[in-house]
PDB file of C-alpha atoms and ligand atoms in Angstrom:
ATOM      1  CA  MET A   1     -24.921 -11.149 -39.139  1.00  0.00           C
ATOM      2  CA  LYS A   2     -22.609  -9.064 -37.331  1.00  0.00           C
ATOM      3  CA  ARG A   3     -19.203 -10.482 -36.169  1.00  0.00           C
ATOM      4  CA  ILE A   4     -18.836 -10.630 -32.393  1.00  0.00           C
ATOM      5  CA  LYS A   5     -15.440 -10.081 -30.879  1.00  0.00           C
ATOM      6  CA  ILE A   6     -14.512 -12.422 -27.905  1.00  0.00           C
ATOM      7  CA  ALA A   7     -12.320 -10.765 -25.216  1.00  0.00           C
ATOM      8  CA  PRO A   8     -11.425 -13.519 -22.405  1.00  0.00           C
ATOM      9  CA  SER A   9     -10.700 -11.987 -19.230  1.00  0.00           C
ATOM     10  CA  LEU A  10      -7.833 -13.020 -17.809  1.00  0.00           C
ATOM     11  CA  LEU A  11      -8.983 -12.507 -14.333  1.00  0.00           C
ATOM     12  CA  ALA A  12     -10.387 -16.080 -14.359  1.00  0.00           C
ATOM     13  CA  CYS A  13      -7.482 -17.944 -15.722  1.00  0.00           C
ATOM     14  CA  ASP A  14      -4.837 -19.747 -13.935  1.00  0.00           C
ATOM     15  CA  PHE A  15      -2.117 -16.937 -13.067  1.00  0.00           C
ATOM     16  CA  SER A  16       0.535 -19.376 -12.245  1.00  0.00           C
ATOM     17  CA  LYS A  17       0.306 -20.618 -15.941  1.00  0.00           C
ATOM     18  CA  LEU A  18      -0.283 -17.251 -17.451  1.00  0.00           C
ATOM     19  CA  ALA A  19       1.807 -17.602 -20.900  1.00  0.00           C
ATOM     20  CA  ASP A  20       0.300 -20.919 -21.431  1.00  0.00           C
ATOM     21  CA  GLU A  21      -3.320 -19.755 -20.456  1.00  0.00           C
ATOM     22  CA  ILE A  22      -2.871 -16.757 -23.050  1.00  0.00           C
ATOM     23  CA  GLU A  23      -1.368 -19.367 -25.960  1.00  0.00           C
ATOM     24  CA  ALA A  24      -4.295 -21.361 -25.125  1.00  0.00           C
ATOM     25  CA  VAL A  25      -7.132 -18.736 -25.729  1.00  0.00           C
ATOM     26  CA  GLU A  26      -5.147 -17.263 -28.858  1.00  0.00           C
ATOM     27  CA  LYS A  27      -5.451 -20.570 -30.379  1.00  0.00           C
ATOM     28  CA  ALA A  28      -8.922 -21.210 -29.244  1.00  0.00           C
ATOM     29  CA  GLY A  29     -10.108 -17.987 -31.343  1.00  0.00           C
ATOM     30  CA  ALA A  30      -9.815 -14.838 -28.952  1.00  0.00           C
ATOM     31  CA  ASP A  31      -9.770 -11.644 -30.620  1.00  0.00           C
ATOM     32  CA  MET A  32      -8.144  -9.647 -27.805  1.00  0.00           C
ATOM     33  CA  LEU A  33      -7.401 -10.043 -24.204  1.00  0.00           C
ATOM     34  CA  HIS A  34      -9.166  -8.479 -21.707  1.00  0.00           C
ATOM     35  CA  ILE A  35      -7.093  -7.101 -18.732  1.00  0.00           C
ATOM     36  CA  ASP A  36      -8.805  -6.074 -15.299  1.00  0.00           C
ATOM     37  CA  VAL A  37      -6.769  -3.736 -13.428  1.00  0.00           C
ATOM     38  CA  MET A  38      -7.997  -2.864 -10.057  1.00  0.00           C
ATOM     39  CA  ASP A  39      -6.265  -0.585  -7.254  1.00  0.00           C
ATOM     40  CA  GLY A  40      -8.352  -1.851  -4.094  1.00  0.00           C
ATOM     41  CA  ARG A  41      -9.786   2.011  -4.038  1.00  0.00           C
ATOM     42  CA  PHE A  42     -12.020   2.294  -6.962  1.00  0.00           C
ATOM     43  CA  VAL A  43     -13.345  -1.547  -6.538  1.00  0.00           C
ATOM     44  CA  PRO A  44     -12.244  -3.437  -3.240  1.00  0.00           C
ATOM     45  CA  ASN A  45      -9.899  -5.693  -5.143  1.00  0.00           C
ATOM     46  CA  ILE A  46      -6.381  -5.507  -6.230  1.00  0.00           C
ATOM     47  CA  THR A  47      -5.299  -7.433  -9.308  1.00  0.00           C
ATOM     48  CA  ILE A  48      -3.022  -6.466 -12.303  1.00  0.00           C
ATOM     49  CA  GLY A  49      -0.291  -3.737 -12.631  1.00  0.00           C
ATOM     50  CA  GLN A  50       1.989  -2.386 -15.326  1.00  0.00           C
ATOM     51  CA  PRO A  51       4.721  -5.016 -14.952  1.00  0.00           C
ATOM     52  CA  VAL A  52       2.316  -7.964 -15.694  1.00  0.00           C
ATOM     53  CA  VAL A  53       0.770  -6.207 -18.618  1.00  0.00           C
ATOM     54  CA  SER A  54       4.441  -5.569 -19.926  1.00  0.00           C
ATOM     55  CA  ALA A  55       4.987  -9.567 -19.504  1.00  0.00           C
ATOM     56  CA  ILE A  56       1.732 -10.167 -21.022  1.00  0.00           C
ATOM     57  CA  ARG A  57       2.898  -8.007 -24.110  1.00  0.00           C
ATOM     58  CA  LYS A  58       5.761 -10.203 -24.779  1.00  0.00           C
ATOM     59  CA  VAL A  59       3.979 -13.359 -25.169  1.00  0.00           C
ATOM     60  CA  THR A  60       1.001 -12.381 -27.575  1.00  0.00           C
ATOM     61  CA  ARG A  61       0.096 -10.625 -30.451  1.00  0.00           C
ATOM     62  CA  LEU A  62      -3.434 -10.245 -29.485  1.00  0.00           C
ATOM     63  CA  PRO A  63      -4.429  -6.682 -28.844  1.00  0.00           C
ATOM     64  CA  LEU A  64      -4.618  -6.044 -25.141  1.00  0.00           C
ATOM     65  CA  ASP A  65      -7.716  -4.427 -23.820  1.00  0.00           C
ATOM     66  CA  VAL A  66      -7.129  -2.663 -20.629  1.00  0.00           C
ATOM     67  CA  HIS A  67      -9.855  -2.238 -18.080  1.00  0.00           C
ATOM     68  CA  LEU A  68      -8.889   0.417 -15.523  1.00  0.00           C
ATOM     69  CA  MET A  69     -11.032  -0.002 -12.473  1.00  0.00           C
ATOM     70  CA  ILE A  70      -8.841   2.541 -10.379  1.00  0.00           C
ATOM     71  CA  THR A  71      -9.010   5.914  -9.301  1.00  0.00           C
ATOM     72  CA  GLU A  72      -7.378   8.956 -10.880  1.00  0.00           C
ATOM     73  CA  PRO A  73      -6.885   6.977 -14.107  1.00  0.00           C
ATOM     74  CA  MET A  74      -5.185  10.217 -15.768  1.00  0.00           C
ATOM     75  CA  GLU A  75      -2.062   9.393 -13.443  1.00  0.00           C
ATOM     76  CA  HIS A  76      -1.434   5.765 -15.078  1.00  0.00           C
ATOM     77  CA  ILE A  77      -2.983   5.952 -18.622  1.00  0.00           C
ATOM     78  CA  LYS A  78       0.734   6.544 -20.030  1.00  0.00           C
ATOM     79  CA  SER A  79       2.477   3.822 -17.803  1.00  0.00           C
ATOM     80  CA  PHE A  80      -0.189   1.404 -19.093  1.00  0.00           C
ATOM     81  CA  ILE A  81       0.063   2.378 -22.769  1.00  0.00           C
ATOM     82  CA  ASP A  82       4.023   2.315 -22.300  1.00  0.00           C
ATOM     83  CA  ALA A  83       3.747  -1.436 -20.785  1.00  0.00           C
ATOM     84  CA  GLY A  84       1.789  -2.340 -23.950  1.00  0.00           C
ATOM     85  CA  ALA A  85      -2.013  -1.648 -23.831  1.00  0.00           C
ATOM     86  CA  ASP A  86      -3.877  -1.030 -27.234  1.00  0.00           C
ATOM     87  CA  ILE A  87      -7.104  -0.407 -25.621  1.00  0.00           C
ATOM     88  CA  VAL A  88      -7.494   1.706 -22.499  1.00  0.00           C
ATOM     89  CA  SER A  89     -10.859   2.103 -20.853  1.00  0.00           C
ATOM     90  CA  ILE A  90     -11.442   4.343 -17.851  1.00  0.00           C
ATOM     91  CA  HIS A  91     -14.428   4.554 -15.756  1.00  0.00           C
ATOM     92  CA  LEU A  92     -16.721   7.627 -16.130  1.00  0.00           C
ATOM     93  CA  GLU A  93     -17.254   7.224 -12.130  1.00  0.00           C
ATOM     94  CA  ALA A  94     -13.260   7.677 -11.687  1.00  0.00           C
ATOM     95  CA  CYS A  95     -12.663  10.505 -13.917  1.00  0.00           C
ATOM     96  CA  ASN A  96     -13.824  14.158 -13.849  1.00  0.00           C
ATOM     97  CA  HIS A  97     -11.669  14.907 -17.044  1.00  0.00           C
ATOM     98  CA  LEU A  98     -13.113  12.386 -19.591  1.00  0.00           C
ATOM     99  CA  HIS A  99     -12.535  14.466 -22.431  1.00  0.00           C
ATOM    100  CA  LYS A 100      -8.838  15.030 -21.557  1.00  0.00           C
ATOM    101  CA  ALA A 101      -8.061  11.546 -20.552  1.00  0.00           C
ATOM    102  CA  THR A 102      -9.596   9.997 -23.945  1.00  0.00           C
ATOM    103  CA  ALA A 103      -7.644  12.699 -25.560  1.00  0.00           C
ATOM    104  CA  MET A 104      -4.467  11.280 -23.807  1.00  0.00           C
ATOM    105  CA  ILE A 105      -5.093   7.919 -25.033  1.00  0.00           C
ATOM    106  CA  LYS A 106      -5.543   8.830 -28.572  1.00  0.00           C
ATOM    107  CA  ASP A 107      -2.607  11.405 -28.621  1.00  0.00           C
ATOM    108  CA  ALA A 108      -0.415   8.051 -27.734  1.00  0.00           C
ATOM    109  CA  GLY A 109      -2.039   6.321 -30.826  1.00  0.00           C
ATOM    110  CA  LYS A 110      -4.267   4.080 -29.047  1.00  0.00           C
ATOM    111  CA  LYS A 111      -7.839   3.378 -28.760  1.00  0.00           C
ATOM    112  CA  ALA A 112      -9.924   4.965 -26.033  1.00  0.00           C
ATOM    113  CA  GLY A 113     -12.917   3.436 -24.235  1.00  0.00           C
ATOM    114  CA  ILE A 114     -15.289   4.507 -21.106  1.00  0.00           C
ATOM    115  CA  SER A 115     -16.916   2.086 -18.890  1.00  0.00           C
ATOM    116  CA  LEU A 116     -20.072   2.603 -16.888  1.00  0.00           C
ATOM    117  CA  ASN A 117     -21.066   0.856 -13.780  1.00  0.00           C
ATOM    118  CA  PRO A 118     -24.646  -0.801 -13.836  1.00  0.00           C
ATOM    119  CA  ALA A 119     -26.026   2.438 -12.118  1.00  0.00           C
ATOM    120  CA  THR A 120     -24.520   4.923 -14.182  1.00  0.00           C
ATOM    121  CA  PRO A 121     -26.786   6.256 -17.097  1.00  0.00           C
ATOM    122  CA  VAL A 122     -25.772   6.177 -20.770  1.00  0.00           C
ATOM    123  CA  VAL A 123     -26.714   9.505 -21.415  1.00  0.00           C
ATOM    124  CA  MET A 124     -23.691  10.546 -19.364  1.00  0.00           C
ATOM    125  CA  LEU A 125     -21.632  10.229 -22.507  1.00  0.00           C
ATOM    126  CA  LYS A 126     -23.542  11.929 -24.988  1.00  0.00           C
ATOM    127  CA  ASP A 127     -21.192  14.552 -25.410  1.00  0.00           C
ATOM    128  CA  ILE A 128     -18.142  12.290 -25.577  1.00  0.00           C
ATOM    129  CA  ILE A 129     -19.051   9.521 -27.590  1.00  0.00           C
ATOM    130  CA  GLU A 130     -18.006  10.832 -30.796  1.00  0.00           C
ATOM    131  CA  GLU A 131     -14.449  10.520 -29.358  1.00  0.00           C
ATOM    132  CA  LEU A 132     -14.648   6.849 -28.512  1.00  0.00           C
ATOM    133  CA  TYR A 133     -13.478   3.517 -29.947  1.00  0.00           C
ATOM    134  CA  LEU A 134     -15.699   1.612 -27.361  1.00  0.00           C
ATOM    135  CA  VAL A 135     -17.955   1.949 -24.335  1.00  0.00           C
ATOM    136  CA  LEU A 136     -17.769  -0.805 -21.905  1.00  0.00           C
ATOM    137  CA  ILE A 137     -20.989  -1.535 -20.090  1.00  0.00           C
ATOM    138  CA  MET A 138     -20.718  -3.397 -17.044  1.00  0.00           C
ATOM    139  CA  THR A 139     -23.107  -5.944 -16.571  1.00  0.00           C
ATOM    140  CA  VAL A 140     -21.999  -6.821 -12.911  1.00  0.00           C
ATOM    141  CA  ASN A 141     -20.773  -4.311 -10.182  1.00  0.00           C
ATOM    142  CA  PRO A 142     -16.863  -4.215 -10.958  1.00  0.00           C
ATOM    143  CA  GLY A 143     -14.549  -5.913  -8.660  1.00  0.00           C
ATOM    144  CA  PHE A 144     -14.564  -9.511  -8.926  1.00  0.00           C
ATOM    145  CA  GLY A 145     -15.039 -12.158 -11.733  1.00  0.00           C
ATOM    146  CA  GLY A 146     -17.540 -14.956 -11.525  1.00  0.00           C
ATOM    147  CA  GLN A 147     -20.518 -12.750 -10.530  1.00  0.00           C
ATOM    148  CA  LYS A 148     -24.174 -12.518 -11.688  1.00  0.00           C
ATOM    149  CA  PHE A 149     -25.172 -10.967 -14.822  1.00  0.00           C
ATOM    150  CA  ILE A 150     -27.424  -7.833 -13.906  1.00  0.00           C
ATOM    151  CA  SER A 151     -30.184  -8.353 -16.491  1.00  0.00           C
ATOM    152  CA  SER A 152     -31.347  -4.721 -15.935  1.00  0.00           C
ATOM    153  CA  THR A 153     -28.481  -3.639 -17.844  1.00  0.00           C
ATOM    154  CA  LEU A 154     -29.707  -4.930 -21.216  1.00  0.00           C
ATOM    155  CA  LYS A 155     -32.102  -1.687 -21.681  1.00  0.00           C
ATOM    156  CA  LYS A 156     -28.640   0.245 -21.167  1.00  0.00           C
ATOM    157  CA  ILE A 157     -26.903  -1.644 -23.974  1.00  0.00           C
ATOM    158  CA  LYS A 158     -30.038  -0.872 -26.006  1.00  0.00           C
ATOM    159  CA  GLU A 159     -30.208   2.502 -25.388  1.00  0.00           C
ATOM    160  CA  LEU A 160     -26.290   2.954 -26.046  1.00  0.00           C
ATOM    161  CA  ASP A 161     -26.966   1.142 -29.344  1.00  0.00           C
ATOM    162  CA  GLY A 162     -29.610   4.132 -30.247  1.00  0.00           C
ATOM    163  CA  LEU A 163     -26.802   6.613 -29.352  1.00  0.00           C
ATOM    164  CA  LYS A 164     -24.190   4.949 -31.322  1.00  0.00           C
ATOM    165  CA  ARG A 165     -26.526   4.714 -34.536  1.00  0.00           C
ATOM    166  CA  GLU A 166     -27.059   8.567 -34.220  1.00  0.00           C
ATOM    167  CA  LEU A 167     -23.826   9.510 -33.118  1.00  0.00           C
ATOM    168  CA  ASN A 168     -21.137   7.225 -33.797  1.00  0.00           C
ATOM    169  CA  PRO A 169     -21.863   4.192 -35.926  1.00  0.00           C
ATOM    170  CA  ALA A 170     -18.363   2.753 -35.419  1.00  0.00           C
ATOM    171  CA  LEU A 171     -18.482   2.599 -32.060  1.00  0.00           C
ATOM    172  CA  MET A 172     -17.839  -0.563 -30.631  1.00  0.00           C
ATOM    173  CA  ILE A 173     -20.362  -1.779 -27.661  1.00  0.00           C
ATOM    174  CA  GLU A 174     -18.295  -3.928 -25.142  1.00  0.00           C
ATOM    175  CA  VAL A 175     -20.021  -5.667 -22.406  1.00  0.00           C
ATOM    176  CA  ASP A 176     -18.409  -7.051 -19.228  1.00  0.00           C
ATOM    177  CA  GLY A 177     -19.392  -9.344 -16.378  1.00  0.00           C
ATOM    178  CA  GLY A 178     -21.416 -12.512 -15.929  1.00  0.00           C
ATOM    179  CA  ILE A 179     -21.526 -13.149 -19.535  1.00  0.00           C
ATOM    180  CA  ASN A 180     -22.065 -16.566 -20.585  1.00  0.00           C
ATOM    181  CA  VAL A 181     -23.323 -19.250 -23.191  1.00  0.00           C
ATOM    182  CA  GLN A 182     -26.764 -18.791 -21.922  1.00  0.00           C
ATOM    183  CA  ASN A 183     -27.151 -15.053 -22.074  1.00  0.00           C
ATOM    184  CA  SER A 184     -24.606 -13.959 -24.519  1.00  0.00           C
ATOM    185  CA  ALA A 185     -27.497 -13.943 -27.288  1.00  0.00           C
ATOM    186  CA  SER A 186     -29.631 -11.548 -25.405  1.00  0.00           C
ATOM    187  CA  VAL A 187     -26.511  -9.002 -24.854  1.00  0.00           C
ATOM    188  CA  VAL A 188     -25.983  -9.123 -28.819  1.00  0.00           C
ATOM    189  CA  LYS A 189     -29.390  -8.707 -29.635  1.00  0.00           C
ATOM    190  CA  ALA A 190     -29.345  -5.766 -27.466  1.00  0.00           C
ATOM    191  CA  GLY A 191     -26.349  -4.314 -29.345  1.00  0.00           C
ATOM    192  CA  ALA A 192     -23.159  -5.803 -28.034  1.00  0.00           C
ATOM    193  CA  ASP A 193     -20.387  -5.752 -30.426  1.00  0.00           C
ATOM    194  CA  ILE A 194     -17.538  -7.295 -27.980  1.00  0.00           C
ATOM    195  CA  ILE A 195     -18.123 -10.028 -25.211  1.00  0.00           C
ATOM    196  CA  VAL A 196     -15.778 -10.005 -22.261  1.00  0.00           C
ATOM    197  CA  ALA A 197     -15.991 -13.430 -20.598  1.00  0.00           C
ATOM    198  CA  GLY A 198     -13.841 -14.857 -17.982  1.00  0.00           C
ATOM    199  CA  THR A 199     -15.416 -17.600 -15.830  1.00  0.00           C
ATOM    200  CA  ALA A 200     -17.318 -18.778 -19.175  1.00  0.00           C
ATOM    201  CA  ILE A 201     -14.108 -19.322 -20.711  1.00  0.00           C
ATOM    202  CA  PHE A 202     -11.345 -20.376 -18.448  1.00  0.00           C
ATOM    203  CA  GLY A 203     -13.950 -22.509 -16.167  1.00  0.00           C
ATOM    204  CA  SER A 204     -14.809 -24.746 -19.287  1.00  0.00           C
ATOM    205  CA  LYS A 205     -13.204 -27.824 -20.425  1.00  0.00           C
ATOM    206  CA  SER A 206     -12.775 -26.249 -24.025  1.00  0.00           C
ATOM    207  CA  TYR A 207     -11.745 -22.673 -24.363  1.00  0.00           C
ATOM    208  CA  LYS A 208     -12.339 -23.180 -28.112  1.00  0.00           C
ATOM    209  CA  GLY A 209     -15.902 -24.790 -27.708  1.00  0.00           C
ATOM    210  CA  ALA A 210     -16.687 -21.954 -25.011  1.00  0.00           C
ATOM    211  CA  ILE A 211     -15.411 -18.991 -27.494  1.00  0.00           C
ATOM    212  CA  GLU A 212     -17.178 -20.561 -30.591  1.00  0.00           C
ATOM    213  CA  LYS A 213     -20.541 -20.805 -28.593  1.00  0.00           C
ATOM    214  CA  LEU A 214     -19.960 -17.106 -27.491  1.00  0.00           C
ATOM    215  CA  LYS A 215     -19.164 -16.094 -30.954  1.00  0.00           C
ATOM    216  CA  SER A 216     -21.976 -18.104 -32.821  1.00  0.00           C
ATOM    217  CA  VAL A 217     -24.830 -15.966 -31.347  1.00  0.00           C
ATOM    218  CA  ARG A 218     -27.099 -14.089 -34.071  1.00  0.00           C
ATOM    219  CA  ASP A 219     -28.455 -10.569 -33.656  1.00  0.00           C
ATOM    220  CA  GLU A 220     -31.201 -11.222 -35.944  1.00  0.00           C
TER     221      GLU A 220
HETATM  222  C1  LIG B   1     -15.237  -7.388 -13.104  1.00  0.00           C
HETATM  223  C2  LIG B   1     -14.253  -7.623 -14.302  1.00  0.00           C
HETATM  224  C3  LIG B   1     -14.837  -8.393 -15.417  1.00  0.00           C
HETATM  225  C4  LIG B   1     -14.506  -9.790 -14.891  1.00  0.00           C
HETATM  226  C5  LIG B   1     -15.220 -10.651 -15.803  1.00  0.00           C
HETATM  227  O1  LIG B   1     -15.059  -6.345 -12.505  1.00  0.00           O
HETATM  228  O2  LIG B   1     -13.994  -6.108 -15.141  1.00  0.00           O
HETATM  229  O3  LIG B   1     -13.621  -8.550 -16.493  1.00  0.00           O
HETATM  230  O4  LIG B   1     -13.445 -10.510 -14.718  1.00  0.00           O
HETATM  231  O5  LIG B   1     -15.425 -11.840 -15.278  1.00  0.00           O
HETATM  232  P1  LIG B   1     -16.669 -13.023 -15.592  1.00  0.00           P
HETATM  233  O6  LIG B   1     -16.920 -13.390 -17.101  1.00  0.00           O
HETATM  234  O7  LIG B   1     -16.478 -14.295 -14.610  1.00  0.00           O
HETATM  235  O8  LIG B   1     -17.974 -12.238 -15.041  1.00  0.00           O
HETATM  236 ZN1  LIG B   2     -13.072  -5.993 -17.136  1.00  0.00          ZN
END
């Protein structure tokens, strides 16, 4: 059985109690914190910027998994790393120079990821996949938490798993959007290694219970 990592998406937490929420998911067994950065251009919503990432860095030792849903991500990679990001994911659809951008992240000693919107084919990653720590498959259209899982993304996860076996077996496959205890087994079966979950964790009475349920799925 493969060990699944859980990345709570802070977008669904109570921002008025950010430090407490982080402490609670840390104690509940989170493996990393997923931070959704939105600029109101690449996606309609505006969320978290570098000052908040710096503040989060001060209150946790968990790796910070920063998901940049912004146009021109290369302009901001350095500042998010300076703020404390450990993993930086940029969107393929937002960047014309993926090789250069991922090299920037890796040269800074951090882990590089590329994210794909639901309509972007996995094959677009074929010539960059060996450079990556993770690929983030969006299982909803990015922009908002609490959306419904798009089930056609399952075949993309499977396809990525095939590409991973062939070209980069160490690659982590991360899935993001609408994942809950009902559908987590299907994404793991398809090949997911890291599950991002916002509403399914912060919307539950017991964070520990939710994380345990999301984690306990088997891929056999
Ligand atoms: C969507 C974000 C997700 C989102 C997940 O654009 O990238 O990380 O917050 O939230 P849930 O789990 O509620 O769909
Ligand atoms: Zn995200």
